[in-house]
């Protein structure tokens, strides 16, 4: 495991969309170098919670956040925080693959150039290394200057993961990264995520309990109570699936609720 990976922790975190409370009072430790899965039914605040961890929530109009998010000892909602640096350090991969509408090479060169890397040799080296990391190099090395939109869905999602990794983040936030993919592509992306354990601090939102069981070190169950998302239970994966403490967790894991 890399020694500089960050611990993320939320304390009494709540998010409002205008006057609507998305989730409330979530205190959650996210251990360094581990995969933490957020599970629960639709509409319980998982994706909204994820968006707060690198302040992508800021870009949604009329949002208001209360509570704290700490990356190591730093409160990311401090007014002095550099948001560009924060989002480079904590990358996001979305549910639907979103490659830029230009070449595979330029999809990865663009963020590097935006962050000040101008040397072509450095860019080429970073692109090759990152494509190898996500298992794409052998598949695309002979067509780097073709449109990224010509790739399959699974390849596009791995390219989007590569686009986040090329900036050398320390943490990755993944919002249902396999839900728009066919089962084979989903399996490839899932195996990729599992392979990143110990190299990044990872938080993944998933509706797939079997997936959470396969890849997560820790699991947090969210649920809607009194009209807002709330954290019901958090613990090691084995404990959540084999010895849950909350009756709601037990019902959800066993397919009785949700």
Coordinates of C-alpha atoms in Angstrom, one line a residue:
X1 CA 0.0 0.0 0.0
X2 CA 1.2 3.5 -0.8
X3 CA 2.2 5.3 2.3
X4 CA 0.7 8.7 1.4
X5 CA -2.9 7.6 0.8
X6 CA -5.4 9.8 2.6
X7 CA -8.0 8.9 5.2
X8 CA -11.3 10.6 4.5
X9 CA -13.7 11.2 7.3
X10 CA -17.1 12.9 7.5
X11 CA -18.6 14.3 10.7
X12 CA -22.3 15.1 11.0
X13 CA -22.4 15.8 7.2
X14 CA -25.7 16.9 5.7
X15 CA -26.6 18.2 2.2
X16 CA -29.6 20.3 1.2
X17 CA -30.8 20.9 -2.4
X18 CA -32.5 24.2 -1.8
X19 CA -34.9 23.3 1.0
X20 CA -34.8 19.5 0.4
X21 CA -32.6 17.5 2.7
X22 CA -30.8 14.8 0.6
X23 CA -29.1 13.1 3.5
X24 CA -28.4 14.1 7.1
X25 CA -25.9 13.7 10.0
X26 CA -23.6 11.2 8.3
X27 CA -20.4 10.5 10.3
X28 CA -18.3 8.0 8.4
X29 CA -14.6 7.0 8.4
X30 CA -13.2 6.0 5.1
X31 CA -9.9 4.1 5.6
X32 CA -6.8 4.8 3.5
X33 CA -6.0 2.4 0.7
X34 CA -9.2 0.5 1.2
X35 CA -12.4 0.1 -0.9
X36 CA -15.5 1.4 0.9
X37 CA -18.8 0.6 -0.7
X38 CA -21.9 2.7 -0.2
X39 CA -25.1 0.6 -0.6
X40 CA -28.8 1.1 -0.2
X41 CA -31.9 1.7 -2.3
X42 CA -32.3 4.5 -4.9
X43 CA -32.8 8.0 -3.5
X44 CA -31.2 7.4 -0.1
X45 CA -28.4 10.0 -0.7
X46 CA -25.4 7.8 -1.6
X47 CA -24.5 9.7 -4.8
X48 CA -25.1 13.0 -3.1
X49 CA -22.8 12.0 -0.2
X50 CA -20.2 11.0 -2.7
X51 CA -20.3 14.4 -4.4
X52 CA -19.4 16.1 -1.2
X53 CA -16.1 14.3 -0.8
X54 CA -14.4 16.5 -3.4
X55 CA -17.0 19.3 -3.4
X56 CA -18.6 18.5 -6.7
X57 CA -21.7 19.3 -4.8
X58 CA -20.7 22.9 -5.1
X59 CA -21.6 23.0 -8.8
X60 CA -25.2 22.2 -8.2
X61 CA -27.2 25.4 -7.7
X62 CA -28.8 26.1 -4.3
X63 CA -26.9 23.3 -2.5
X64 CA -25.9 23.8 1.2
X65 CA -23.6 21.5 3.2
X66 CA -23.3 21.4 6.9
X67 CA -20.8 19.3 8.9
X68 CA -17.3 18.5 8.0
X69 CA -15.3 16.4 5.5
X70 CA -11.7 15.8 6.5
X71 CA -9.0 14.5 4.2
X72 CA -6.4 13.6 6.7
X73 CA -6.4 16.7 8.9
X74 CA -7.8 19.2 6.4
X75 CA -11.4 20.3 6.3
X76 CA -12.2 20.5 2.6
X77 CA -14.9 23.0 3.1
X78 CA -12.4 25.5 4.5
X79 CA -12.6 28.7 2.5
X80 CA -8.9 28.5 1.7
X81 CA -9.1 25.2 -0.1
X82 CA -7.9 25.1 -3.7
X83 CA -10.7 23.2 -5.5
X84 CA -8.7 22.4 -8.6
X85 CA -6.0 20.8 -6.4
X86 CA -8.7 19.0 -4.3
X87 CA -10.4 17.4 -7.4
X88 CA -7.0 16.4 -8.8
X89 CA -6.3 14.7 -5.6
X90 CA -9.7 13.1 -5.3
X91 CA -11.0 12.0 -8.8
X92 CA -14.5 11.0 -9.8
X93 CA -15.8 8.4 -12.2
X94 CA -19.5 8.6 -13.1
X95 CA -22.2 6.0 -13.8
X96 CA -22.2 6.5 -17.6
X97 CA -18.9 6.6 -19.4
X98 CA -18.2 10.2 -20.5
X99 CA -15.2 10.2 -22.8
X100 CA -14.5 13.6 -24.4
X101 CA -15.6 13.6 -28.1
X102 CA -12.0 13.4 -29.4
X103 CA -9.2 10.9 -29.7
X104 CA -8.2 8.4 -27.1
X105 CA -4.8 10.1 -26.8
X106 CA -6.3 13.6 -26.4
X107 CA -8.7 12.3 -23.7
X108 CA -5.7 11.7 -21.5
X109 CA -3.5 14.5 -22.7
X110 CA -6.1 17.1 -22.1
X111 CA -6.3 16.9 -18.3
X112 CA -2.5 16.7 -18.1
X113 CA -2.1 19.9 -20.2
X114 CA -4.8 21.6 -18.1
X115 CA -2.7 20.9 -15.0
X116 CA 0.5 22.3 -16.5
X117 CA 2.2 19.3 -18.2
X118 CA 3.4 20.5 -21.6
X119 CA 6.3 18.2 -22.5
X120 CA 5.2 15.7 -25.2
X121 CA 7.5 12.9 -24.0
X122 CA 6.1 13.2 -20.4
X123 CA 2.6 13.2 -21.8
X124 CA 3.2 10.1 -23.9
X125 CA 4.8 8.2 -21.1
X126 CA 2.0 9.1 -18.7
X127 CA -0.6 8.0 -21.2
X128 CA 1.1 4.6 -21.9
X129 CA 1.6 3.9 -18.2
X130 CA -2.0 4.8 -17.3
X131 CA -3.5 2.8 -20.2
X132 CA -1.5 -0.2 -19.0
X133 CA -2.7 0.3 -15.5
X134 CA -6.4 0.0 -16.7
X135 CA -5.6 -2.9 -19.1
X136 CA -6.3 -0.9 -22.2
X137 CA -2.9 -0.4 -23.7
X138 CA -2.8 -3.6 -25.8
X139 CA -6.3 -3.0 -27.0
X140 CA -5.9 0.6 -28.1
X141 CA -2.1 1.3 -28.6
X142 CA -2.4 1.1 -32.4
X143 CA -5.4 3.5 -32.5
X144 CA -4.6 6.2 -30.0
X145 CA -5.6 8.9 -32.4
X146 CA -9.0 7.5 -33.3
X147 CA -12.1 8.8 -31.6
X148 CA -12.7 7.6 -28.0
X149 CA -16.4 7.3 -28.9
X150 CA -15.5 4.3 -31.2
X151 CA -14.6 2.2 -28.1
X152 CA -17.1 -0.2 -26.5
X153 CA -18.9 0.8 -23.3
X154 CA -16.5 -1.1 -21.1
X155 CA -13.5 0.3 -22.8
X156 CA -14.9 3.8 -22.5
X157 CA -15.4 3.4 -18.8
X158 CA -11.8 2.1 -18.4
X159 CA -10.7 5.1 -20.4
X160 CA -12.6 7.4 -18.0
X161 CA -10.9 5.7 -15.1
X162 CA -7.6 6.2 -16.8
X163 CA -8.4 9.9 -17.3
X164 CA -8.8 10.2 -13.6
X165 CA -5.7 8.2 -12.8
X166 CA -3.4 10.1 -15.3
X167 CA -3.5 13.0 -12.9
X168 CA -2.1 10.7 -10.1
X169 CA -4.8 11.2 -7.6
X170 CA -4.7 9.7 -4.1
X171 CA -8.4 8.8 -3.9
X172 CA -11.1 7.8 -6.3
X173 CA -14.9 8.2 -6.1
X174 CA -16.9 5.9 -8.3
X175 CA -20.6 6.4 -8.7
X176 CA -22.1 3.1 -9.9
X177 CA -19.3 2.7 -12.5
X178 CA -20.6 -0.7 -13.8
X179 CA -24.4 -0.1 -13.9
X180 CA -24.5 1.1 -17.6
X181 CA -22.3 -1.8 -18.8
X182 CA -23.1 -5.3 -20.0
X183 CA -22.2 -8.2 -17.6
X184 CA -18.8 -9.0 -19.3
X185 CA -17.7 -5.4 -19.4
X186 CA -18.9 -4.9 -15.9
X187 CA -16.8 -7.8 -14.7
X188 CA -13.7 -6.3 -16.4
X189 CA -14.3 -2.9 -14.8
X190 CA -15.0 -4.5 -11.4
X191 CA -11.7 -6.5 -11.6
X192 CA -9.9 -3.3 -12.4
X193 CA -11.3 -1.5 -9.4
X194 CA -10.3 -4.4 -7.2
X195 CA -6.8 -4.3 -8.6
X196 CA -6.5 -0.6 -7.4
X197 CA -6.9 -1.6 -3.7
X198 CA -3.9 -0.4 -1.8
X199 CA -2.9 2.1 -4.5
X200 CA -5.8 4.5 -3.9
X201 CA -8.4 5.3 -1.3
X202 CA -11.6 4.2 -3.0
X203 CA -15.3 4.9 -2.4
X204 CA -17.8 3.2 -4.6
X205 CA -21.6 3.6 -4.8
X206 CA -23.2 0.4 -6.0
X207 CA -26.7 -1.1 -6.0
X208 CA -25.1 -4.5 -6.6
X209 CA -24.7 -6.3 -3.2
X210 CA -22.8 -9.2 -4.8
X211 CA -20.3 -6.7 -6.2
X212 CA -19.9 -5.0 -2.8
X213 CA -19.3 -8.3 -1.3
X214 CA -16.7 -9.2 -3.9
X215 CA -14.6 -6.1 -3.8
X216 CA -15.3 -4.0 -0.7
X217 CA -13.2 -3.9 2.5
X218 CA -15.9 -1.8 4.3
X219 CA -19.6 -1.3 3.6
X220 CA -21.9 1.5 4.6
X221 CA -25.7 1.1 4.3
X222 CA -27.8 4.2 3.6
X223 CA -31.6 4.4 3.9
X224 CA -34.3 7.0 3.8
X225 CA -35.8 7.7 7.2
X226 CA -38.1 10.6 7.9
X227 CA -37.7 11.8 4.3
X228 CA -33.9 12.0 4.3
X229 CA -31.0 9.7 3.6
X230 CA -29.3 8.4 6.7
X231 CA -26.4 6.1 7.5
X232 CA -27.9 2.9 9.0
X233 CA -24.8 0.8 9.6
X234 CA -21.1 0.7 8.7
X235 CA -18.5 -1.9 9.2
X236 CA -16.1 -4.4 7.7
X237 CA -17.6 -6.2 4.7
X238 CA -17.7 -9.6 6.4
X239 CA -19.5 -8.1 9.4
X240 CA -22.1 -6.3 7.4
X241 CA -22.9 -9.4 5.3
X242 CA -22.5 -12.1 7.9
X243 CA -23.3 -10.5 11.2
X244 CA -25.3 -7.2 10.7
X245 CA -26.3 -5.4 13.9
X246 CA -29.3 -3.5 12.6
X247 CA -32.5 -5.3 11.6
X248 CA -32.8 -3.1 8.5
X249 CA -29.4 -4.1 7.3
X250 CA -30.2 -7.8 7.9
X251 CA -33.4 -7.4 5.9
X252 CA -31.7 -5.6 3.1
X253 CA -28.8 -8.0 2.8
X254 CA -31.2 -10.9 2.8
X255 CA -33.4 -9.3 0.1
X256 CA -36.4 -8.8 2.3
X257 CA -36.3 -5.0 2.1
X258 CA -35.2 -2.6 -0.7

